[in-house]
Coordinates of C-alpha atoms in Angstrom, one line a residue:
X1 CA -24.0 -6.3 4.7
X2 CA -23.1 -4.0 7.9
X3 CA -23.7 -0.6 5.8
X4 CA -21.1 2.0 4.5
X5 CA -19.9 2.7 7.8
X6 CA -20.7 0.6 10.7
X7 CA -18.7 2.7 13.4
X8 CA -21.6 5.5 12.2
X9 CA -24.4 2.8 12.7
X10 CA -24.2 0.0 13.6
X11 CA -26.2 -2.4 11.8
X12 CA -26.0 -6.1 9.7
X13 CA -28.4 -6.5 7.4
X14 CA -27.6 -10.0 7.0
X15 CA -28.6 -9.7 11.1
X16 CA -30.6 -7.5 11.5
X17 CA -32.3 -6.6 9.0
X18 CA -36.0 -8.3 8.2
X19 CA -37.6 -9.3 5.2
X20 CA -40.9 -11.4 4.3
X21 CA -39.7 -15.0 3.0
X22 CA -42.3 -15.2 0.3
X23 CA -41.4 -18.7 -1.3
X24 CA -39.1 -19.4 0.4
X25 CA -41.7 -20.8 3.4
X26 CA -43.2 -23.6 1.2
X27 CA -40.0 -26.2 2.4
X28 CA -41.4 -26.4 5.7
X29 CA -45.3 -27.7 5.1
X30 CA -43.2 -30.8 2.5
X31 CA -41.3 -30.8 6.5
X32 CA -44.9 -30.5 8.2
X33 CA -46.5 -33.1 5.2
X34 CA -44.2 -36.0 5.1
X35 CA -44.1 -35.8 8.6
X36 CA -47.8 -36.9 8.9
X37 CA -46.8 -39.6 5.9
X38 CA -47.6 -37.5 3.0
X39 CA -45.9 -38.6 0.4
X40 CA -44.3 -35.5 -2.5
X41 CA -45.9 -37.5 -5.2
X42 CA -49.1 -36.8 -3.4
X43 CA -51.1 -34.6 -6.1
X44 CA -53.0 -31.8 -5.2
X45 CA -55.1 -28.8 -7.8
X46 CA -53.1 -26.5 -8.9
X47 CA -55.5 -23.7 -10.7
X48 CA -55.6 -20.0 -9.8
X49 CA -57.1 -18.0 -8.5
X50 CA -58.2 -19.9 -5.1
X51 CA -60.9 -17.1 -3.2
X52 CA -60.3 -17.9 0.4
X53 CA -63.3 -16.8 2.4
X54 CA -63.5 -13.4 2.8
X55 CA -63.2 -13.0 -0.9
X56 CA -59.2 -12.5 -1.4
X57 CA -58.5 -14.8 -4.7
X58 CA -54.8 -15.8 -4.1
X59 CA -52.9 -16.5 -6.9
X60 CA -49.8 -18.1 -8.8
X61 CA -47.2 -15.9 -10.4
X62 CA -49.0 -15.2 -13.4
X63 CA -52.6 -16.8 -13.1
X64 CA -51.4 -20.0 -13.9
X65 CA -53.5 -23.1 -14.4
X66 CA -51.7 -26.5 -13.4
X67 CA -54.5 -29.1 -13.3
X68 CA -53.7 -31.1 -10.6
X69 CA -50.2 -30.7 -10.0
X70 CA -47.9 -33.6 -7.3
X71 CA -45.4 -31.4 -4.1
X72 CA -42.1 -32.1 -5.8
X73 CA -43.4 -30.3 -9.3
X74 CA -45.4 -27.8 -7.3
X75 CA -42.1 -26.8 -5.3
X76 CA -40.3 -26.6 -9.1
X77 CA -42.5 -24.7 -10.2
X78 CA -44.0 -23.1 -7.3
X79 CA -47.5 -23.3 -7.3
X80 CA -49.4 -20.5 -4.1
X81 CA -52.9 -22.6 -4.3
X82 CA -50.9 -26.2 -4.1
X83 CA -49.5 -25.6 -0.9
X84 CA -52.1 -23.6 -0.1
X85 CA -54.1 -27.3 -0.1
X86 CA -51.2 -28.7 1.1
X87 CA -51.1 -26.6 3.9
X88 CA -55.3 -26.8 4.6
X89 CA -54.7 -30.8 5.0
X90 CA -51.1 -30.7 7.1
X91 CA -52.9 -27.3 9.0
X92 CA -50.6 -24.4 9.1
X93 CA -49.5 -24.4 12.9
X94 CA -47.8 -27.9 11.8
X95 CA -45.9 -25.9 8.9
X96 CA -45.4 -23.5 11.1
X97 CA -43.6 -25.6 14.2
X98 CA -41.7 -27.3 11.3
X99 CA -39.9 -24.1 10.8
X100 CA -39.4 -23.6 14.2
X101 CA -38.0 -26.5 14.9
X102 CA -35.6 -26.4 11.6
X103 CA -34.7 -22.8 13.4
X104 CA -36.1 -20.6 12.2
X105 CA -37.3 -18.2 15.7
X106 CA -40.7 -18.4 17.2
X107 CA -41.3 -14.5 17.7
X108 CA -40.0 -13.7 14.3
X109 CA -42.4 -10.8 13.4
X110 CA -45.8 -11.9 11.1
X111 CA -44.8 -15.9 12.0
X112 CA -48.4 -16.8 12.6
X113 CA -50.5 -19.9 12.1
X114 CA -53.0 -19.4 9.4
X115 CA -53.3 -20.9 6.5
X116 CA -51.6 -18.2 4.9
X117 CA -48.2 -18.7 6.7
X118 CA -46.9 -21.2 3.7
X119 CA -46.8 -18.1 1.8
X120 CA -44.0 -16.7 3.7
X121 CA -46.1 -13.5 5.3
X122 CA -43.7 -13.8 8.3
X123 CA -40.4 -11.6 8.2
X124 CA -37.0 -13.6 9.1
X125 CA -33.4 -12.7 9.7
X126 CA -31.2 -13.5 6.4
X127 CA -29.2 -15.8 9.1
X128 CA -32.5 -17.3 10.0
X129 CA -32.7 -18.9 6.8
X130 CA -29.4 -19.4 6.2
X131 CA -29.6 -22.0 9.1
X132 CA -33.3 -23.1 8.9
X133 CA -32.3 -25.2 5.2
X134 CA -28.9 -25.8 6.7
X135 CA -31.1 -28.3 9.3
X136 CA -32.5 -29.9 6.0
X137 CA -29.2 -30.3 4.3
X138 CA -27.6 -32.1 8.0
X139 CA -30.4 -34.1 7.2
X140 CA -32.3 -32.9 10.1
X141 CA -29.9 -31.7 12.8
X142 CA -30.8 -28.4 13.8
X143 CA -27.7 -25.5 14.8
X144 CA -27.4 -23.0 17.4
X145 CA -25.7 -20.5 15.1
X146 CA -22.5 -18.4 16.2
X147 CA -20.4 -15.6 14.9
X148 CA -17.1 -16.4 16.0
X149 CA -15.3 -20.2 16.1
X150 CA -12.8 -19.2 17.6
X151 CA -10.3 -16.7 18.8
X152 CA -7.0 -17.1 20.0
X153 CA -3.9 -14.7 21.2
X154 CA -0.2 -15.8 22.5
X155 CA 0.1 -12.2 23.9
X156 CA -3.5 -12.1 26.3
X157 CA -3.1 -15.9 27.3
X158 CA -6.9 -16.3 24.9
X159 CA -7.7 -19.2 23.6
X160 CA -11.6 -19.1 22.3
X161 CA -13.2 -22.1 21.2
X162 CA -16.5 -21.6 20.4
X163 CA -18.6 -25.1 21.3
X164 CA -21.4 -26.8 18.8
X165 CA -24.8 -27.4 19.9
X166 CA -27.1 -29.6 17.9
X167 CA -30.2 -31.1 18.3
X168 CA -32.5 -33.8 15.9
X169 CA -35.1 -31.1 14.7
X170 CA -37.0 -34.2 12.1
X171 CA -36.1 -37.3 10.5
X172 CA -33.4 -38.3 8.2
X173 CA -36.4 -39.9 5.7
X174 CA -38.3 -36.5 5.5
X175 CA -35.0 -35.0 5.3
X176 CA -34.3 -36.9 2.1
X177 CA -38.0 -36.2 0.8
X178 CA -37.5 -32.5 1.4
X179 CA -34.2 -32.3 0.3
X180 CA -35.3 -33.9 -3.3
X181 CA -38.5 -31.6 -3.9
X182 CA -36.1 -28.5 -3.4
X183 CA -33.4 -30.0 -6.1
X184 CA -36.3 -30.1 -8.4
X185 CA -36.4 -26.2 -8.1
X186 CA -32.7 -26.1 -9.6
X187 CA -33.2 -28.9 -12.1
X188 CA -33.8 -28.3 -16.0
X189 CA -38.2 -26.0 -16.1
X190 CA -37.3 -25.3 -11.6
X191 CA -37.8 -21.8 -10.7
X192 CA -34.0 -21.6 -10.1
X193 CA -32.9 -23.9 -13.0
X194 CA -29.8 -21.7 -14.2
X195 CA -28.0 -23.1 -9.9
X196 CA -27.3 -26.4 -11.1
X197 CA -23.9 -24.2 -13.5
X198 CA -22.6 -24.4 -9.6
X199 CA -21.6 -28.3 -10.7
X200 CA -22.6 -29.6 -7.5
X201 CA -25.6 -31.5 -6.5
X202 CA -27.9 -28.4 -5.3
X203 CA -30.9 -28.1 -4.1
X204 CA -32.9 -24.6 -2.6
X205 CA -35.8 -22.2 -3.1
X206 CA -36.4 -18.9 -4.9
X207 CA -38.5 -16.3 -2.7
X208 CA -40.3 -13.5 -4.3
X209 CA -43.5 -11.5 -2.4
X210 CA -45.8 -9.4 -3.8
X211 CA -44.5 -5.4 -5.5
X212 CA -41.6 -7.8 -5.6
X213 CA -40.9 -5.2 -2.5
X214 CA -38.2 -8.6 -1.4
X215 CA -36.2 -11.4 -2.6
X216 CA -34.6 -14.8 -2.1
X217 CA -33.1 -17.5 -2.9
X218 CA -31.6 -19.8 -0.2
X219 CA -30.0 -22.6 -0.9
X220 CA -27.2 -25.3 -0.1
X221 CA -25.8 -28.3 -0.9
X222 CA -25.1 -31.3 1.6
X223 CA -21.6 -29.8 3.1
X224 CA -22.9 -25.2 3.0
X225 CA -26.2 -23.5 3.8
X226 CA -26.6 -19.7 1.8
X227 CA -29.2 -17.5 1.6
X228 CA -28.9 -14.4 -0.7
X229 CA -31.7 -12.0 0.2
X230 CA -32.0 -8.6 -1.2
X231 CA -34.7 -5.6 -0.1
X232 CA -34.8 -1.8 -0.9
X233 CA -36.0 0.8 2.0
X234 CA -36.7 4.3 2.0
X235 CA -37.2 5.3 5.8
X236 CA -38.0 2.0 7.1
X237 CA -41.0 2.5 4.2
X238 CA -40.4 -1.3 2.2
X239 CA -39.9 -0.1 -1.4
X240 CA -40.8 -2.8 -5.0
X241 CA -37.3 -3.9 -6.4
X242 CA -37.5 -2.5 -9.7
X243 CA -35.5 -1.3 -12.8
X244 CA -32.7 -2.7 -11.1
X245 CA -29.6 -3.5 -13.0
X246 CA -32.0 -3.4 -16.2
X247 CA -34.1 -5.8 -14.8
X248 CA -38.4 -4.6 -14.6
X249 CA -39.0 -5.8 -11.1
X250 CA -36.2 -8.5 -9.4
X251 CA -37.4 -12.5 -8.3
X252 CA -35.5 -14.6 -6.8
X253 CA -33.6 -16.3 -9.2
X254 CA -31.8 -12.9 -10.9
X255 CA -29.4 -11.1 -9.0
X256 CA -29.9 -12.8 -5.8
X257 CA -29.6 -16.2 -7.7
X258 CA -26.7 -14.8 -9.2
X259 CA -25.1 -13.9 -6.3
X260 CA -25.5 -16.8 -4.8
X261 CA -24.2 -18.6 -7.3
X262 CA -21.4 -16.8 -7.1
X263 CA -20.5 -17.1 -3.7
X264 CA -21.4 -20.5 -3.5
X265 CA -18.6 -21.6 -6.1
X266 CA -15.5 -19.7 -4.5
X267 CA -16.5 -20.9 -0.8
X268 CA -16.3 -24.7 -1.7
X269 CA -13.7 -24.0 -4.6
X270 CA -11.4 -27.8 -3.8
X271 CA -14.1 -29.0 -1.9
X272 CA -14.8 -32.5 -2.1
X273 CA -17.8 -32.3 -3.9
X274 CA -20.6 -34.4 -2.2
X275 CA -23.9 -35.4 -2.7
X276 CA -27.5 -36.5 -1.4
X277 CA -29.6 -38.7 0.6
X278 CA -31.2 -40.7 -2.1
X279 CA -35.8 -39.9 -1.7
X280 CA -37.3 -42.4 0.9
X281 CA -40.1 -42.4 -0.7
X282 CA -42.2 -41.7 2.7
X283 CA -46.3 -42.3 1.5
X284 CA -45.8 -43.1 -1.7
X285 CA -47.6 -46.6 -0.8
X286 CA -50.4 -44.4 0.2
X287 CA -50.9 -42.9 -3.2
X288 CA -54.5 -43.1 -5.0
X289 CA -55.8 -42.8 -8.0
X290 CA -59.1 -40.8 -7.5
X291 CA -62.6 -41.9 -8.7
X292 CA -63.5 -38.7 -10.8
X293 CA -60.5 -35.7 -12.2
X294 CA -60.5 -32.0 -10.4
X295 CA -61.9 -29.4 -12.4
X296 CA -61.7 -26.1 -10.7
X297 CA -61.3 -23.3 -11.6
X298 CA -32.0 -3.2 -2.2
X299 CA -29.6 -4.2 -0.8
X300 CA -28.3 -7.2 -1.1
X301 CA -27.1 -9.6 1.7
X302 CA -25.2 -13.8 2.0
X303 CA -25.5 -15.2 4.8
X304 CA -23.6 -18.8 5.1
X305 CA -24.1 -21.3 7.4
X306 CA -22.5 -24.7 7.1
X307 CA -24.8 -28.2 8.0
X308 CA -23.6 -29.9 10.7
X309 CA -21.8 -33.0 9.1
X310 CA -19.1 -30.0 7.2
X311 CA -16.4 -28.1 9.2
X312 CA -17.0 -25.5 11.4
X313 CA -19.8 -23.9 11.0
X314 CA -19.1 -19.7 9.4
X315 CA -21.2 -17.1 9.2
X316 CA -20.2 -14.7 6.1
X317 CA -22.0 -11.6 4.6
X318 CA -21.5 -10.6 1.1
X319 CA -21.0 -6.6 -0.4
X320 CA -24.0 -4.8 -1.9
X321 CA -25.2 -4.8 -5.1
X322 CA -25.6 -2.0 -6.7
X323 CA -28.5 -1.0 -5.0
X324 CA -28.9 1.9 -2.3
X325 CA -28.3 0.2 1.3
X326 CA -30.5 1.3 4.1
X327 CA -29.6 5.1 5.3
X328 CA -32.4 5.3 8.0
X329 CA -33.8 3.1 11.1
X330 CA -34.0 -0.6 10.2
X331 CA -36.5 -1.6 8.5
X332 CA -39.8 -2.9 8.6
X333 CA -40.3 -6.1 7.8
X334 CA -42.4 -5.7 4.6
X335 CA -45.9 -6.0 3.8
X336 CA -46.0 -7.8 1.1
X337 CA -48.4 -10.7 0.3
X338 CA -50.7 -9.3 2.6
X339 CA -53.5 -12.2 3.7
X340 CA -56.3 -11.4 6.4
X341 CA -55.9 -14.6 8.9
X342 CA -57.9 -17.3 7.6
X343 CA -58.6 -20.7 9.3
X344 CA -61.5 -21.6 6.4
X345 CA -59.4 -25.0 4.3
X346 CA -59.3 -24.3 0.3
X347 CA -61.5 -27.6 -1.4
X348 CA -59.9 -30.4 -0.9
X349 CA -57.1 -31.4 -2.4
X350 CA -57.2 -35.1 -4.2
X351 CA -54.1 -37.7 -4.8
X352 CA -53.2 -39.7 -8.2
X353 CA -49.9 -41.1 -8.6
X354 CA -47.9 -38.4 -11.2
X355 CA -45.7 -39.9 -13.5
X356 CA -42.5 -40.6 -13.4
X357 CA -39.4 -38.2 -12.9
X358 CA -38.6 -35.0 -12.0
X359 CA -41.4 -32.4 -13.4
X360 CA -40.8 -31.8 -17.0
X361 CA -39.8 -28.2 -18.2
X362 CA -42.6 -26.2 -19.3
X363 CA -40.9 -23.1 -18.5
X364 CA -37.8 -20.9 -18.8
X365 CA -35.8 -18.5 -16.1
X366 CA -35.9 -15.2 -17.1
X367 CA -32.3 -14.2 -18.4
X368 CA -29.6 -15.0 -16.4
X369 CA -28.9 -11.1 -14.4
X370 CA -25.7 -9.4 -14.6
X371 CA -23.2 -10.8 -11.6
X372 CA -23.7 -9.8 -8.7
X373 CA -20.8 -6.6 -7.5
X374 CA -17.4 -6.9 -7.0
X375 CA -17.0 -9.6 -3.8
X376 CA -14.5 -8.9 -0.9
X377 CA -12.9 -12.1 0.3
X378 CA -15.5 -13.0 3.5
X379 CA -13.9 -12.7 7.4
X380 CA -12.5 -15.6 9.0
X381 CA -15.3 -16.0 11.4

């Protein structure tokens, strides 16, 4: 979204704005874990809260306790305490490196190697998230984003074609198991179960920061990755997304998910339905039963990036929601979810085999919000 008058203010929320990623960052810890042979069926302590060495308490949403829970279910329910435990085991540096390998720029604001980096304290561009998730959708092949695919003109003898630049970020087996975990998010009981209504195999992740100053839904099919980030900025200061479109507090599975569904449905109309690769089961043979049981206490931007297995790459932006866009300087990174740097890990996780099948539903997602504001045909890019 370029604002009400791009000639007066050359600022694209898709490529220039930054906002904290929140839980959208958790899949990169899964990549790091699988690269180390840690199965997504490994269980971690999901009770809430976790107390960090400096006394900071990190809760789950609603301070809910989950007990021992595997990584597939933890992804579906976006359990903070599980991902802190995972990040301690794989090391925050490995999560950082996996994010950079997928396509998050190394100079992203707030992107560090502290334990809480898995909670999305960094502030990427929306384009970065679309591209990093496209790497997962493309089975580990990362493409360099570009905005213009071709330019032709017979009058001035121009015939430009963008050259694709694709590199291997991680293996196909790693991508397959990450995709499987992210599909639990859009399955019954996941935080974005509504996404399944598009009628195609989909995977993704919600992202909601403290005080709801930024909310995301980023997801993909095998052909197309789409990221929707939403924020509200007043004088360069992020504001809570409250009382918008009749919703007290926005979350990633509210307006961002609705826009994502509307856009994806239109963008892939007439395209063949493709399926994801089957789960490989990296590290499943290493999952063991512990001897004891643990008993621990807005502006809206849509950016799309196809996976490298599809036809030429495109990047599009969607129109704003009813929330007014920023009217001043480009927004600074949100300061939500402030957590001090820590290097001391949380309690070591235990591992037991989970029950077979997808995670059972525990709570229904919030009621579907009203659809996004009117759409316009995306520019040919």
